[in-house]
Coordinates of C-alpha atoms and ligand atoms in Angstrom, one line a residue:
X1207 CA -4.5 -51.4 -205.8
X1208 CA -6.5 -51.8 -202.5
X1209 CA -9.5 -49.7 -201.3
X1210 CA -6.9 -47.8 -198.8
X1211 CA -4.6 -47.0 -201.1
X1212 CA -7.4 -46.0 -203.8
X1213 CA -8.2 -43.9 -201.3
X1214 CA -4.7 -42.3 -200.2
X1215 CA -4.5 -41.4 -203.6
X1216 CA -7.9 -39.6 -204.4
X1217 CA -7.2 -38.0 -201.1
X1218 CA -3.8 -36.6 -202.8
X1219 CA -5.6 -35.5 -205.7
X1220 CA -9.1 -34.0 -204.5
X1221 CA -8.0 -32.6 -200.9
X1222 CA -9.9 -29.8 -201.1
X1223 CA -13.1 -31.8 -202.3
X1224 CA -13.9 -32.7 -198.8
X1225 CA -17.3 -34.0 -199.0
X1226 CA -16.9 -36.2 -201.9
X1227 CA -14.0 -37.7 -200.1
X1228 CA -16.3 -38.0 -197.1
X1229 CA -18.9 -40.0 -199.0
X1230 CA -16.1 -41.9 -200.9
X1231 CA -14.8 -42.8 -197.4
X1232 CA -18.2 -43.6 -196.0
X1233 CA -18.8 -46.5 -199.2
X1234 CA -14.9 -47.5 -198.6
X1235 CA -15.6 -48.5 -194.8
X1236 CA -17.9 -51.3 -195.5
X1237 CA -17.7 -52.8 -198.4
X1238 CA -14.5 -54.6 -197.3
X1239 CA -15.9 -58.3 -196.6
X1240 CA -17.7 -57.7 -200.1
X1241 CA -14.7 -56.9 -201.9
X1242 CA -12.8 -59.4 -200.0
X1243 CA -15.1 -62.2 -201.1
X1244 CA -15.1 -60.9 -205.1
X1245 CA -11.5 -61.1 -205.9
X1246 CA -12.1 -59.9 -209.4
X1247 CA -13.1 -56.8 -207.9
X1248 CA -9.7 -56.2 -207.0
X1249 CA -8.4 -57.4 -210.2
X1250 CA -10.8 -55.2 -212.2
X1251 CA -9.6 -51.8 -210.2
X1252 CA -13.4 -51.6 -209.8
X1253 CA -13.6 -49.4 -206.7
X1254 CA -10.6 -47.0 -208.1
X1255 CA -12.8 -47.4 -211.4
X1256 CA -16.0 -46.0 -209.6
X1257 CA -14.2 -42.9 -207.6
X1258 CA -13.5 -41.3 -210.8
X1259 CA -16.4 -40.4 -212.5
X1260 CA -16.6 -40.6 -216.4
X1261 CA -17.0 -37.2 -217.2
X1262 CA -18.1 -33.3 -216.2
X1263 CA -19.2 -31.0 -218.3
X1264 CA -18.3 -27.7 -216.7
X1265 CA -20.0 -24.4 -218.4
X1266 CA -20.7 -20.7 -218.2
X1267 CA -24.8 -19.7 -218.1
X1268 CA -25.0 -15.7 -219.2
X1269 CA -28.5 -14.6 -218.4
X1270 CA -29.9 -11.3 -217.7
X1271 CA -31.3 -10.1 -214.6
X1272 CA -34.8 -7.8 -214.4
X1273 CA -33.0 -4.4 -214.5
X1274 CA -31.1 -5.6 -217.9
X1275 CA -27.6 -6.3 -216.3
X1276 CA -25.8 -9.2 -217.5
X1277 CA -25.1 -12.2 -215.0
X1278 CA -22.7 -15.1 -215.1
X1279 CA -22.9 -18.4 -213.2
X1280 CA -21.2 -21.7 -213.2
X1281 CA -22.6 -24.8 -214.6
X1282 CA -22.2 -28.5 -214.4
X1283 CA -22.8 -32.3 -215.4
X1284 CA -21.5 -34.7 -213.5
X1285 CA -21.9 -38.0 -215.4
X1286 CA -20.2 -40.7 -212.8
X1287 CA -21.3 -43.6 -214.1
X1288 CA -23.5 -45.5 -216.4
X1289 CA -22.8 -49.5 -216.1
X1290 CA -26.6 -50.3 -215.3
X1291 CA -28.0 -47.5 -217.7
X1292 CA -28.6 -43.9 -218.6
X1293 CA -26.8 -41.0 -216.4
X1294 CA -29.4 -40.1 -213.8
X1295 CA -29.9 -37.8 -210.9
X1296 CA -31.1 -34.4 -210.1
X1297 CA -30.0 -30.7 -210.7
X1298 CA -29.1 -28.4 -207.6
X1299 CA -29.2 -24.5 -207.9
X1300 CA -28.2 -23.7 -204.9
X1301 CA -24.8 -21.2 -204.2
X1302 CA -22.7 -23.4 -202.3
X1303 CA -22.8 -25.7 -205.6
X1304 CA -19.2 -26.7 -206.4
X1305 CA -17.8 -29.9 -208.4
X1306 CA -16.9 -31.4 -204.9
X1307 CA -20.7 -31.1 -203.8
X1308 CA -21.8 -32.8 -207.3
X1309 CA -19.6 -35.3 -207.0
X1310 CA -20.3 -36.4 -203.9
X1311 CA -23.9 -36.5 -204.7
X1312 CA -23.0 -38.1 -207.9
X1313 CA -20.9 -41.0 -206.2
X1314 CA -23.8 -41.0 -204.0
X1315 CA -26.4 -41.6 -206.8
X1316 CA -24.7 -44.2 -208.3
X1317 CA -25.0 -46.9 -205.7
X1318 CA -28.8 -45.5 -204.3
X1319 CA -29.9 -45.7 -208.5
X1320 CA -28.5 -49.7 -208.3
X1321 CA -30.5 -50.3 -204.7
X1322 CA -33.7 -49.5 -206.7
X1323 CA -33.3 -52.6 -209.2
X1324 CA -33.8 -50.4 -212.1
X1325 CA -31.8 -50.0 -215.1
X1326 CA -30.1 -46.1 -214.1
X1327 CA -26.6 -45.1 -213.8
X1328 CA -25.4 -42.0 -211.6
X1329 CA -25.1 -38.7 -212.6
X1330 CA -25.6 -35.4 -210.5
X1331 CA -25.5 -31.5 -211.9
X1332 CA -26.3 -28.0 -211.2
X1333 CA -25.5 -24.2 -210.9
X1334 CA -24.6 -21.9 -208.2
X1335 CA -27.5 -19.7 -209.0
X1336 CA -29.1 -18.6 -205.6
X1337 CA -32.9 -18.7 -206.8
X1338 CA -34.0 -16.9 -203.8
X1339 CA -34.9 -13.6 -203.9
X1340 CA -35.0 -14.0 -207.9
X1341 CA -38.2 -12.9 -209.6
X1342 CA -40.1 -15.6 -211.4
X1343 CA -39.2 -14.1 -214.9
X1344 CA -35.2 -14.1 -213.5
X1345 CA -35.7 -17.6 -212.7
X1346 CA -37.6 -18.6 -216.4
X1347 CA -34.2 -16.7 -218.0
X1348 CA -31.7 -18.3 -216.1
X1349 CA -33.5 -21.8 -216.7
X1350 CA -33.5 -20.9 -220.1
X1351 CA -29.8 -20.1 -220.5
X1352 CA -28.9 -23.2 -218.8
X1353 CA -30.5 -25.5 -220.2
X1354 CA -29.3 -24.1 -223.4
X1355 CA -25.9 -25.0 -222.5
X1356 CA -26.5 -28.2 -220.7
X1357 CA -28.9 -29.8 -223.6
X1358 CA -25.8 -30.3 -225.3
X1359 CA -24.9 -33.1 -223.4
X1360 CA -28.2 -35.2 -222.3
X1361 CA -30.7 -37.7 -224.1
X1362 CA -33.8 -39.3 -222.8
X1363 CA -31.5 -42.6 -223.7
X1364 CA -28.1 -41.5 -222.2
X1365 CA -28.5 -38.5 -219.4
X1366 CA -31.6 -37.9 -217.7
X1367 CA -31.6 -35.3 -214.9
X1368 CA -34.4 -34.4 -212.2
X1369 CA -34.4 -31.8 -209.3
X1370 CA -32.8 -31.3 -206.3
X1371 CA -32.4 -28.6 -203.8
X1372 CA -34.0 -25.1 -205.5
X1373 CA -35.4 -27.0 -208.9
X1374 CA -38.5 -28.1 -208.5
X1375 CA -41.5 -28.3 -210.7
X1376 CA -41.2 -24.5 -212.1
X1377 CA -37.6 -24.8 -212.7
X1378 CA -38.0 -28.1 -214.5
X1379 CA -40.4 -26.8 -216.7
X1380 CA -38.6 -24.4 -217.7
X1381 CA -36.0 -26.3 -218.8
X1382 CA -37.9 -28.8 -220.2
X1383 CA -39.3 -26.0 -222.5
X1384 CA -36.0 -25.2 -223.3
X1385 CA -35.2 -28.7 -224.5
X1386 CA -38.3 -29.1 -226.8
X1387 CA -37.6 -25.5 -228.2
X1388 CA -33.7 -26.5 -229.2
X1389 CA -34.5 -30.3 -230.2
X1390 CA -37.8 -30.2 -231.6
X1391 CA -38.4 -33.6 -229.0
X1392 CA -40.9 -34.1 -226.7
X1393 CA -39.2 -37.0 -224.6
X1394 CA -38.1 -37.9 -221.4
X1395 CA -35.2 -36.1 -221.3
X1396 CA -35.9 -34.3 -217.7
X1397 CA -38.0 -36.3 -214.9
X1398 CA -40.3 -34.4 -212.2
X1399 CA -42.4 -32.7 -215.4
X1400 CA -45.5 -31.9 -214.6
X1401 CA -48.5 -33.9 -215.0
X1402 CA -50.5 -33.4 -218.3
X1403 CA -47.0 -32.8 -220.4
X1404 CA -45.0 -36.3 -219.2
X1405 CA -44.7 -35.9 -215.7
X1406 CA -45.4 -39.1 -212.9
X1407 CA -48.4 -39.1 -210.7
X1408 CA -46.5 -39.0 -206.9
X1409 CA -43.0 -38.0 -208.1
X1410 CA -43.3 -34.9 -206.2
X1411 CA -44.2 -36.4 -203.1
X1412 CA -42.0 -39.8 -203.5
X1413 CA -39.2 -39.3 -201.7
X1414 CA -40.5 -38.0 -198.4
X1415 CA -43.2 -40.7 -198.7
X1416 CA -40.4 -43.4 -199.8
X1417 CA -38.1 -42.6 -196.7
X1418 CA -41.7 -43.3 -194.5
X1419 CA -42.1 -46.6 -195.8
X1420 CA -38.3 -47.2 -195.5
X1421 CA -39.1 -46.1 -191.4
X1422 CA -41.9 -48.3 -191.1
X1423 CA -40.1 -51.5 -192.5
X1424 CA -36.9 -50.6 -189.7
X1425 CA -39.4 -50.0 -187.2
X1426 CA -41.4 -53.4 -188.1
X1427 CA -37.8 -55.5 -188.2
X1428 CA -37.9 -54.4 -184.7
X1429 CA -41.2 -55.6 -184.1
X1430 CA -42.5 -51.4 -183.6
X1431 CA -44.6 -49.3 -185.2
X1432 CA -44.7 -45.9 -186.4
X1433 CA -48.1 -44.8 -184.8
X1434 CA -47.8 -42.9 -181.1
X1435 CA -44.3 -42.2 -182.2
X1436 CA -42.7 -38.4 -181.9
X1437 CA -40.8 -37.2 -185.1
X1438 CA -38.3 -34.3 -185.5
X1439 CA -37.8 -33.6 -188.9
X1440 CA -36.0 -30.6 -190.7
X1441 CA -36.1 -28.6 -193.5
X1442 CA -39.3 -27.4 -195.5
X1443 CA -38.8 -28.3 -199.0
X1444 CA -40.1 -31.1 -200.9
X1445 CA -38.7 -33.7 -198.8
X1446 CA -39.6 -32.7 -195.3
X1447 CA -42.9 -32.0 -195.6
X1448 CA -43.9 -34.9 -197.7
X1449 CA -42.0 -37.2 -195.4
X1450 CA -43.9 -35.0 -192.5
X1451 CA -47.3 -35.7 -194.2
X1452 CA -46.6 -39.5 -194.4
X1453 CA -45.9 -39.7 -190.9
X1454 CA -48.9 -37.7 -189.8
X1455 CA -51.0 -39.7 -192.1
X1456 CA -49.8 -42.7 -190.4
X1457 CA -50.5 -41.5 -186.9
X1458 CA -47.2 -39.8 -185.7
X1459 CA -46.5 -36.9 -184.5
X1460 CA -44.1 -34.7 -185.8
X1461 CA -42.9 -31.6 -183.5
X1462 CA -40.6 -29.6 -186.3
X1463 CA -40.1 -28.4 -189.6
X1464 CA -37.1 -26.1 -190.0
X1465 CA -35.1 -23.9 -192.7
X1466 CA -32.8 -21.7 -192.9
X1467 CA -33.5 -19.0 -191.3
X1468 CA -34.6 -21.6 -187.9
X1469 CA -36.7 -23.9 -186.5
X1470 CA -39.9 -24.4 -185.7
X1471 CA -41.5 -26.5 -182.9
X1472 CA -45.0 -27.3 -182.4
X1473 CA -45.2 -30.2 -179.5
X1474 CA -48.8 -30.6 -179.9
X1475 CA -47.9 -31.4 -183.5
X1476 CA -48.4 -30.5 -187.1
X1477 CA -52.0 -31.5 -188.1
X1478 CA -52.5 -31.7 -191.9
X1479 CA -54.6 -28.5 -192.2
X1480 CA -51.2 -26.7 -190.2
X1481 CA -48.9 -28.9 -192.7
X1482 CA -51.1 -27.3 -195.9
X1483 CA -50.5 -23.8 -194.4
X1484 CA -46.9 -24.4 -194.4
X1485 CA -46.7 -26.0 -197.9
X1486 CA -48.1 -22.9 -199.2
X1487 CA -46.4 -20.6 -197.1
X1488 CA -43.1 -22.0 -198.2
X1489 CA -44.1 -22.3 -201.9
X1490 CA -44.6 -18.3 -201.4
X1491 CA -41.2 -18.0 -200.1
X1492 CA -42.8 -16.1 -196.9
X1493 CA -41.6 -17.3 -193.6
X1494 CA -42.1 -20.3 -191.1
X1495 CA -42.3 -18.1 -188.3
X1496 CA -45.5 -16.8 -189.1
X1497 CA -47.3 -19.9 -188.2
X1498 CA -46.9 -18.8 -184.5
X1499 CA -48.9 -16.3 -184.9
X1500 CA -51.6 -17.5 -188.0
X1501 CA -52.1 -20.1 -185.1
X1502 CA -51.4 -18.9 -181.8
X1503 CA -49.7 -22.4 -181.1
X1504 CA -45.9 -23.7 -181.7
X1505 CA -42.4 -21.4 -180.9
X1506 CA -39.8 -20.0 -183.6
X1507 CA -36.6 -20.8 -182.8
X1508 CA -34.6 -18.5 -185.0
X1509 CA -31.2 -19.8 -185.8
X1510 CA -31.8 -23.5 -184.3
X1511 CA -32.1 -27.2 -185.4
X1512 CA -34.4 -29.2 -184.6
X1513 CA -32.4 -31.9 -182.9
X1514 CA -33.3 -30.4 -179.0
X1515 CA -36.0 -31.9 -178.7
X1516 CA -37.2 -35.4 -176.8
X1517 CA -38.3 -37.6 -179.9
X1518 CA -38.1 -41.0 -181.5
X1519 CA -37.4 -41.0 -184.7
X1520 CA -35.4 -38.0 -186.9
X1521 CA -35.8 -37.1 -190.6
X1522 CA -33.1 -34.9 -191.5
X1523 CA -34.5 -34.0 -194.6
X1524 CA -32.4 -30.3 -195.6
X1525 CA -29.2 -30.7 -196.4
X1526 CA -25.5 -32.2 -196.4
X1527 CA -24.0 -32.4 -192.6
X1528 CA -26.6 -30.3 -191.3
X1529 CA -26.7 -33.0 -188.1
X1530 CA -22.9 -33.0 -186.6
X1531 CA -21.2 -35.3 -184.0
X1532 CA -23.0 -32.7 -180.9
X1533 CA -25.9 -32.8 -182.6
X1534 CA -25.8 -36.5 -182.9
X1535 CA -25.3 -36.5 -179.2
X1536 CA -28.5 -34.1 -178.5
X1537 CA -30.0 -36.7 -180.5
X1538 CA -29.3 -40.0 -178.5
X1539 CA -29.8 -37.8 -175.0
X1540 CA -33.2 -37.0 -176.4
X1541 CA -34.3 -40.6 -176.9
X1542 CA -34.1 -40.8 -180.5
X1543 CA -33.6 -44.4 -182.1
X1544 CA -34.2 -44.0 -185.5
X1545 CA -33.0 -41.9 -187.8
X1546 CA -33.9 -42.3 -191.5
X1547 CA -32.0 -39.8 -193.7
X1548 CA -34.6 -37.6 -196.7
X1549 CA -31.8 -36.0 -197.3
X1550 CA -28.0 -36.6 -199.0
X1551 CA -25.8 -37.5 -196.2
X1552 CA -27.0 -35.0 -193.6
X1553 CA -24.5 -36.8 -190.9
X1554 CA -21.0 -35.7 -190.9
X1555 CA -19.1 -38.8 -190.7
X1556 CA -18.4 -38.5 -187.2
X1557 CA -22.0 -38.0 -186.3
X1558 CA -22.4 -41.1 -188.3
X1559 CA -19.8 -43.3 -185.7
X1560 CA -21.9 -41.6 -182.8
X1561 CA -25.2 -42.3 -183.5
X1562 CA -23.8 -46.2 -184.8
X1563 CA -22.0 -46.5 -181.8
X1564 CA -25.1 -45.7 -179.8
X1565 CA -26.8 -48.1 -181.7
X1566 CA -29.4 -45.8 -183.3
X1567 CA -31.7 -47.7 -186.0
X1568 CA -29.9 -45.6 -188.8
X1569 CA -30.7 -45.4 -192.5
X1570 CA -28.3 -43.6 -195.0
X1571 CA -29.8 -41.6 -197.6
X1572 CA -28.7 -43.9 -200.4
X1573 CA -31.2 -46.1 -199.4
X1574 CA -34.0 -44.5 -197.4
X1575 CA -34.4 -41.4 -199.8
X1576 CA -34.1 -43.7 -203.0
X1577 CA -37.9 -43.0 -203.5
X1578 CA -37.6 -40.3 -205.6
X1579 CA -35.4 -41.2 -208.4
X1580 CA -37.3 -44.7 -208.4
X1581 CA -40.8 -42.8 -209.5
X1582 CA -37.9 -40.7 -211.9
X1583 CA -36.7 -44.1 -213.3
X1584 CA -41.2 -45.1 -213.5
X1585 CA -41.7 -41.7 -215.2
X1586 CA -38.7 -42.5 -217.7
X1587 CA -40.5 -45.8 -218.6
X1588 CA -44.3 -43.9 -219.2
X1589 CA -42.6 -41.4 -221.4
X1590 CA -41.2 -44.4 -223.5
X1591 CA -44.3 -45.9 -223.6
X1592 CA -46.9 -42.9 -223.3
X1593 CA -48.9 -44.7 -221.2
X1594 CA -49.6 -43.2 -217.6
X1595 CA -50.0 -44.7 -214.3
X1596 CA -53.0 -43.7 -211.2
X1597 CA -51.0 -42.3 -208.4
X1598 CA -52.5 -45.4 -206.1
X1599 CA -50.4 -47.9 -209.0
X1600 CA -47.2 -45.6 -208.2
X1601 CA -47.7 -45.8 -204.7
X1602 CA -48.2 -49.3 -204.7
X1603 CA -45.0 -49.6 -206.8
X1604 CA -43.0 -47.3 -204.6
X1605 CA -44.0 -49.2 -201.5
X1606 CA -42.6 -52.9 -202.9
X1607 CA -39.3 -50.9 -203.9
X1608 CA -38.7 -49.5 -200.6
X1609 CA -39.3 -52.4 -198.7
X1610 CA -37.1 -54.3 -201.7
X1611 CA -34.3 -51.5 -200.7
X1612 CA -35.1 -52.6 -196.8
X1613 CA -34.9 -55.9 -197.5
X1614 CA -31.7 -56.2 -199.3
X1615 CA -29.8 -53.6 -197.1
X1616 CA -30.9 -56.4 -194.0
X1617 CA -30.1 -58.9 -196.1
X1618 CA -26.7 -58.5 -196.8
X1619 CA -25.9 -56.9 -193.5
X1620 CA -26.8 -60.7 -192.5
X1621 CA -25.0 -61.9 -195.1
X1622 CA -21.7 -60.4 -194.5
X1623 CA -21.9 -60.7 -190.6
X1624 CA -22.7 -57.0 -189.8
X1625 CA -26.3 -57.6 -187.9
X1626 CA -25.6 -58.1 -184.2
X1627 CA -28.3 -59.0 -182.1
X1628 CA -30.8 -57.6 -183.8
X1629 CA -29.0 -54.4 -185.0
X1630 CA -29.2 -54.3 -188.5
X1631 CA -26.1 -52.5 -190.2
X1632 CA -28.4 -50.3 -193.3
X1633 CA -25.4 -48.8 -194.2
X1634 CA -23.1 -51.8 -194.5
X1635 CA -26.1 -53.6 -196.3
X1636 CA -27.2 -50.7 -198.5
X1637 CA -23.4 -49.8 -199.8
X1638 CA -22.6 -53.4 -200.3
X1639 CA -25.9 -54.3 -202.5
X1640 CA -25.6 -51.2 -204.6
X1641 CA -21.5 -51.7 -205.3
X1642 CA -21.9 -55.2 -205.8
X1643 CA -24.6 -54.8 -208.5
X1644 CA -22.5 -51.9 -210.0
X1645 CA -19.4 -54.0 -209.6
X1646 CA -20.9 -57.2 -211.5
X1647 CA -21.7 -55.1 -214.4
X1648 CA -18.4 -53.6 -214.4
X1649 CA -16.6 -56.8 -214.3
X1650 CA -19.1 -58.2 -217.0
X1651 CA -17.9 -55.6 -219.2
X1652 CA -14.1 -56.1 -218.9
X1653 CA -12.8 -52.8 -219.0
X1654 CA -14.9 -50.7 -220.7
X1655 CA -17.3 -48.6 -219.4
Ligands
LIG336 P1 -35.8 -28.1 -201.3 O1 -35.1 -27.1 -202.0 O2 -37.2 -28.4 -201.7 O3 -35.8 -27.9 -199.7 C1 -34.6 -27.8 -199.0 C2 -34.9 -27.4 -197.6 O4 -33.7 -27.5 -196.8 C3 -35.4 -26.0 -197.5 O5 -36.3 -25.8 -196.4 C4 -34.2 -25.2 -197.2 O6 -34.4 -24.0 -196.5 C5 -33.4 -26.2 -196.3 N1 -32.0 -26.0 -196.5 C6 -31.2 -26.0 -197.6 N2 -29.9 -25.8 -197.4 C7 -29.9 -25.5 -196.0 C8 -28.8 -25.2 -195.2 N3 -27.6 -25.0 -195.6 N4 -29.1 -25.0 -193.8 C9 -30.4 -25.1 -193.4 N5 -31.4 -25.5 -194.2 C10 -31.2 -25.6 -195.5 O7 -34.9 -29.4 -201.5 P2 -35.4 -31.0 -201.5 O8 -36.4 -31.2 -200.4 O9 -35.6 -31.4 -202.8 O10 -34.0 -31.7 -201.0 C11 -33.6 -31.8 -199.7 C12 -32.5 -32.9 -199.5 O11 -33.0 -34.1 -200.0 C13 -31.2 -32.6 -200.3 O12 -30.2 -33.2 -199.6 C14 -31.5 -33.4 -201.6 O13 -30.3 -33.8 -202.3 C15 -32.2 -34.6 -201.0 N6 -33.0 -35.4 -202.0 C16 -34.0 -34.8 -202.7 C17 -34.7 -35.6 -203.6 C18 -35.9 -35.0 -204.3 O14 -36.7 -35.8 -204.9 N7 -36.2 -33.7 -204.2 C19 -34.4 -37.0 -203.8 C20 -33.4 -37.5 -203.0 C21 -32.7 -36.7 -202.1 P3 -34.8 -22.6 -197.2 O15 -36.2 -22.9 -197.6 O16 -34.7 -21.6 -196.2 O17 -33.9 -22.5 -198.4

C-alpha cells in the first residue's frame, strides 16, 4: 500500500480526528524521495505500520473537588511506538484534550524522540482536567487519582511520561508521589522531577533554550546572527519564556509574550528583571496585563496574537494552530524570516505552505522543540545511574544535540534534493531523518514491533 492510499484510508477511519490527520499528512508530504529510495519500506507497510499507534489506554479519574462533590474526567496513554526504546512523551491536562489531540502529538513524538539520537520511542497522554482556577489541594487530588489509574501501565523501562501543557513541576510531583506510594520504587518512571528527588538540572528550561540554539544554527547556515534581531514570541508557559530568556540573553529583542486571555507588546523589549516579573506573575496565575501598569511601559492587547507586529524571527511557543494561513500572511508582511516552532505544530497546514512558499527560514516543532524530551531522555539515564549532572554539562550536551538535530535536518534536505539555493527544507530534512531511523529499526525487526 502506498503513502496515499495509507492515507485515504486513515482519513476513512479517523475523519473526525483532524489534527492527527493533519500531522499524519504533514510527515506523508515529504518523506516520498525517502521512501522511494528504501523499497523495503514499502514492502514492510512501514508508514501504514507507524499511523496506527500500538496501543491507548483510555480511563476514568474520580476525584473530589474542595467542597466534597465527586468529579469525573477522562484519561489517556497513548503508546505509538517503541522501535528505538521506551514509550516517551509528556502528559497534557488541558480541556480540549481528546485522543485526536494525543495522537497527533504522539505521531509527532515519535519521529522528534528518533531526531535526538537517543534510545526513546513515542508516546503522548493526558486528561481533560482544566487546572485553572483549581485549588492547589484540587490539583494534588486529581494528580493523585490519575496517576493511580495511569501507573498501571508505565515502567521506568517501558513508558516514561513528562509534562506538557498544564503539568509542570507541581503536577509531576504529585504524581510521582503517587507512583512511589503504589510501587514502593523510586525510579525514573516520570521525567521533569524536581531537583534533589531525580530530577535534571535545565530540564525546565530546555526546550525554550533548545529551540534558541536550533535559531541560531538557521540563522548561522545563513551566515546571520541572532543579536540586533526583533523576536515575537507567544504564550507564557514554560516554553515561551525560556525561549524568551535565551534570546534576550543572547542580545535580541523580544516585543511579546501572550496567553490566553491576549497579548502583550513591549517594543522597547522585555529586559530580564521584566521577564522575572512575568515568570512569577504567571506561576501565580495573575494576569499579563498588569505589567503595564507595574511598569508604566508596554500595551495589552486583550484578545490578540502577537503576529502584528514588524519582527524577524517568531517563536510560537503556546499551542497547536494558534498561527493560521492570515496570520502566516501578517507574518511575512511584517518582515519575519524565521520562524522556529517551541511549540507542537502551531502552523495549520496551510499556514505552513504560506510561510514555505514565502520562503521563511522555517523550523517544525519536531525538530526545533526536541530540547526538552532530550534533557527527559539525560534525566532517564542519571536516574539509572544515580549520578547527576552540573546544569553547564547539560547545557553543553543540549547545545551539540540541537545543532546534531540542525545538522541532520540540512543534511538530508541536501541529500534528497529539497535545499534550493540556499533554502534549507527543515521540515523535509527533519521528517525524513526521524522516519528513516524509525523505519530501519522497523524493518530490522521484521514484523514485530
Ligand atoms: P504551558 O502550560 O507552560 O504554557 C502554555 C502557554 O500557552 C500558556 O501561556 C497558555 O496560556 C498558552 N495557551 C495554551 N493554550 C492556548 C490557546 N488555546 N490559546 C492561546 N494560548 C494558549 O505549556 P508549555 O510551555 O509546556 O507548552 C507549550 C507548547 O510547547 C505545547 O504545544 C507543548 O506541547 C509544546 N512543548 C512543550 C514541551 C515542554 O518541555 N514543556 C516540550 C516540547 C513541546 P494560559 O496561561 O492563559 O493558559
Amino acid at each position: 500500500m502506498s503513502i496515499s492510499q495509507a492515507i485515504e484510508k486513515l482519513e476513512a477511519h479517523y475523519s473526525h480526528q483532524y489534527e492527527f490527520i493533519q500531522a499524519v499528512k504533514e510527515v506523508a508530504l515529504t518523506i516520498q524521495p525517502l521512501y522511494d529510495a528504501h523499497p523495503e519500506y514499502e514492502e514492510f507497510k512501514v508508514f501504514e505500520r507507524l499511523v496506527e499507534p500500538d496501543r491507548i489506554f483510555n480511563f476514568r479519574i474520580n476525584w473530589e473537588n474542595d467542597k466534597g462533590e465527586v468529579q469525573v474526567n477522562r484519561g489517556w496513554r497513548v503508546q505509538f511506538c517503541n522501535a528505538l526504546g521506551p514509550y516517551k512523551g509528556g502528559l497534557r491536562f488541558h480541556p480540549t484534550v481528546n485522543q485526536s489531540v494525543l495522537k497527533f502529538l504522539g505521531f509527532e513524538q515519535i519521529f522528534k524522540n528518533a531526531l535526538t539520537g537517543l534510545p526513546i520511542g513515542g508516546g503522548k497522554g493526558g486528561s481533560d482536567f482544566d487546572p485553572k482556577g483549581k485549588s492547589d489541594s484540587e490539583v494534588r487530588r486529581f494528580c493523585y487519582a490519575f496517576m493511580r489509574e495511569l501507573y498501571h501501565y508505565i515502567n521506568k523501562d517501558m513508558d516514561v511520561p513528562a509534562g506538557d501543557i498544564g503539568v509542570g513541576g507541581r503536577e509531576v510531583s504529585y504524581m510521582f508521589a503517587m507512583y512511589k506510594n503504589l510501587t514502593r520504587e523510586s525510579t525514573g518512571v516520570i521525567t521533569g522531577k524536581g531537583v534533589g528527588f531525580g530530577g535534571s538540572l535545565m530540564r525546565t528550561e530546555a526546550t525554550g533554550y533548545g529551540a534558541v540554539y536550533f535559531l541560531e544554527n538557521m540563522l548561522k547556515a545563513q551566515d546571520e546572527a541572532i543579536e540586533g534581531k526583533t523576536v515575537l514570541v507567544s504564550g507564557a508557559g514554560n516554553v515561551s519564556l525560556h525561549a524568551a530568556e535565551k534570546c534576550i540573553a543572547l542580545g535580541a529583542k523580544v516585543i511579546t509574550v501572550s496567553d490566553s486571555q491576549g497579548t502583550l507588546h513591549d517594543k522597547n523589549g522585555f529586559d530580564k528583571p521584566k521577564l522575572d516579573w512575568l515568570k512569577t506573575q504567571k506561576a501565580a496565575n495573575k494576569p499579563l496585563a498588569d505589567y503595564v501598569t507595574k511598569f508604566g511601559s508596554g500595551k495589552w492587547l486583550a484578545g490578540q496574537k502577537p503576529w502584528q507586529f514588524k519582527a524577524d524571527i517568531a517563536i510560537p511557543s503556546a499551542t497547536q494552530n494558534e498561527v493560521n494561513e492570515e496570520e502566516a500572511k501578517q507574518l511575512v508582511d511584517n518582515g519575519v524570516k524565521y520562524i522556529v516552532e517551541g511549540a507542537n505544530m502551531p502552523l495549520t497546514a496551510d499556514a505552513v505552505d504560506y510561510v514555505r512558499d514565502y520562503r521563511v527560514h522555517y523550523a517544525p516543532g519536531k525538530a526545533a522543540n526536541a530540547g526538552g524530551v532530550a534533557v527527559s531522555a539525560l534525566e532517564m539515564s542519571q536516574n539509572s545511574v544515580r549520578q547527576y549532572k552540573t546544569f553547564e554539562q547539560v547545557d553543553e550536551r543540549l547545545k551539540v544535540i540541537m545543532k546534531d538535530i540542525h545538522d541532520s535536518a540540512a543534511g538530508a534536505s541536501e541529500q534528497y534534493g529539497q535545499t534550493d539555493n540556499g533554502y534549507i527544507d527543515y521540515m523535509a530534512g527533519a521528517n525524513m531523518v526521524g522516519f528513516k531511523r524509525v523505519a530501519d529499526a522497523l524493518v530490522a525487526f521484521g514484523i514485530l514491533n
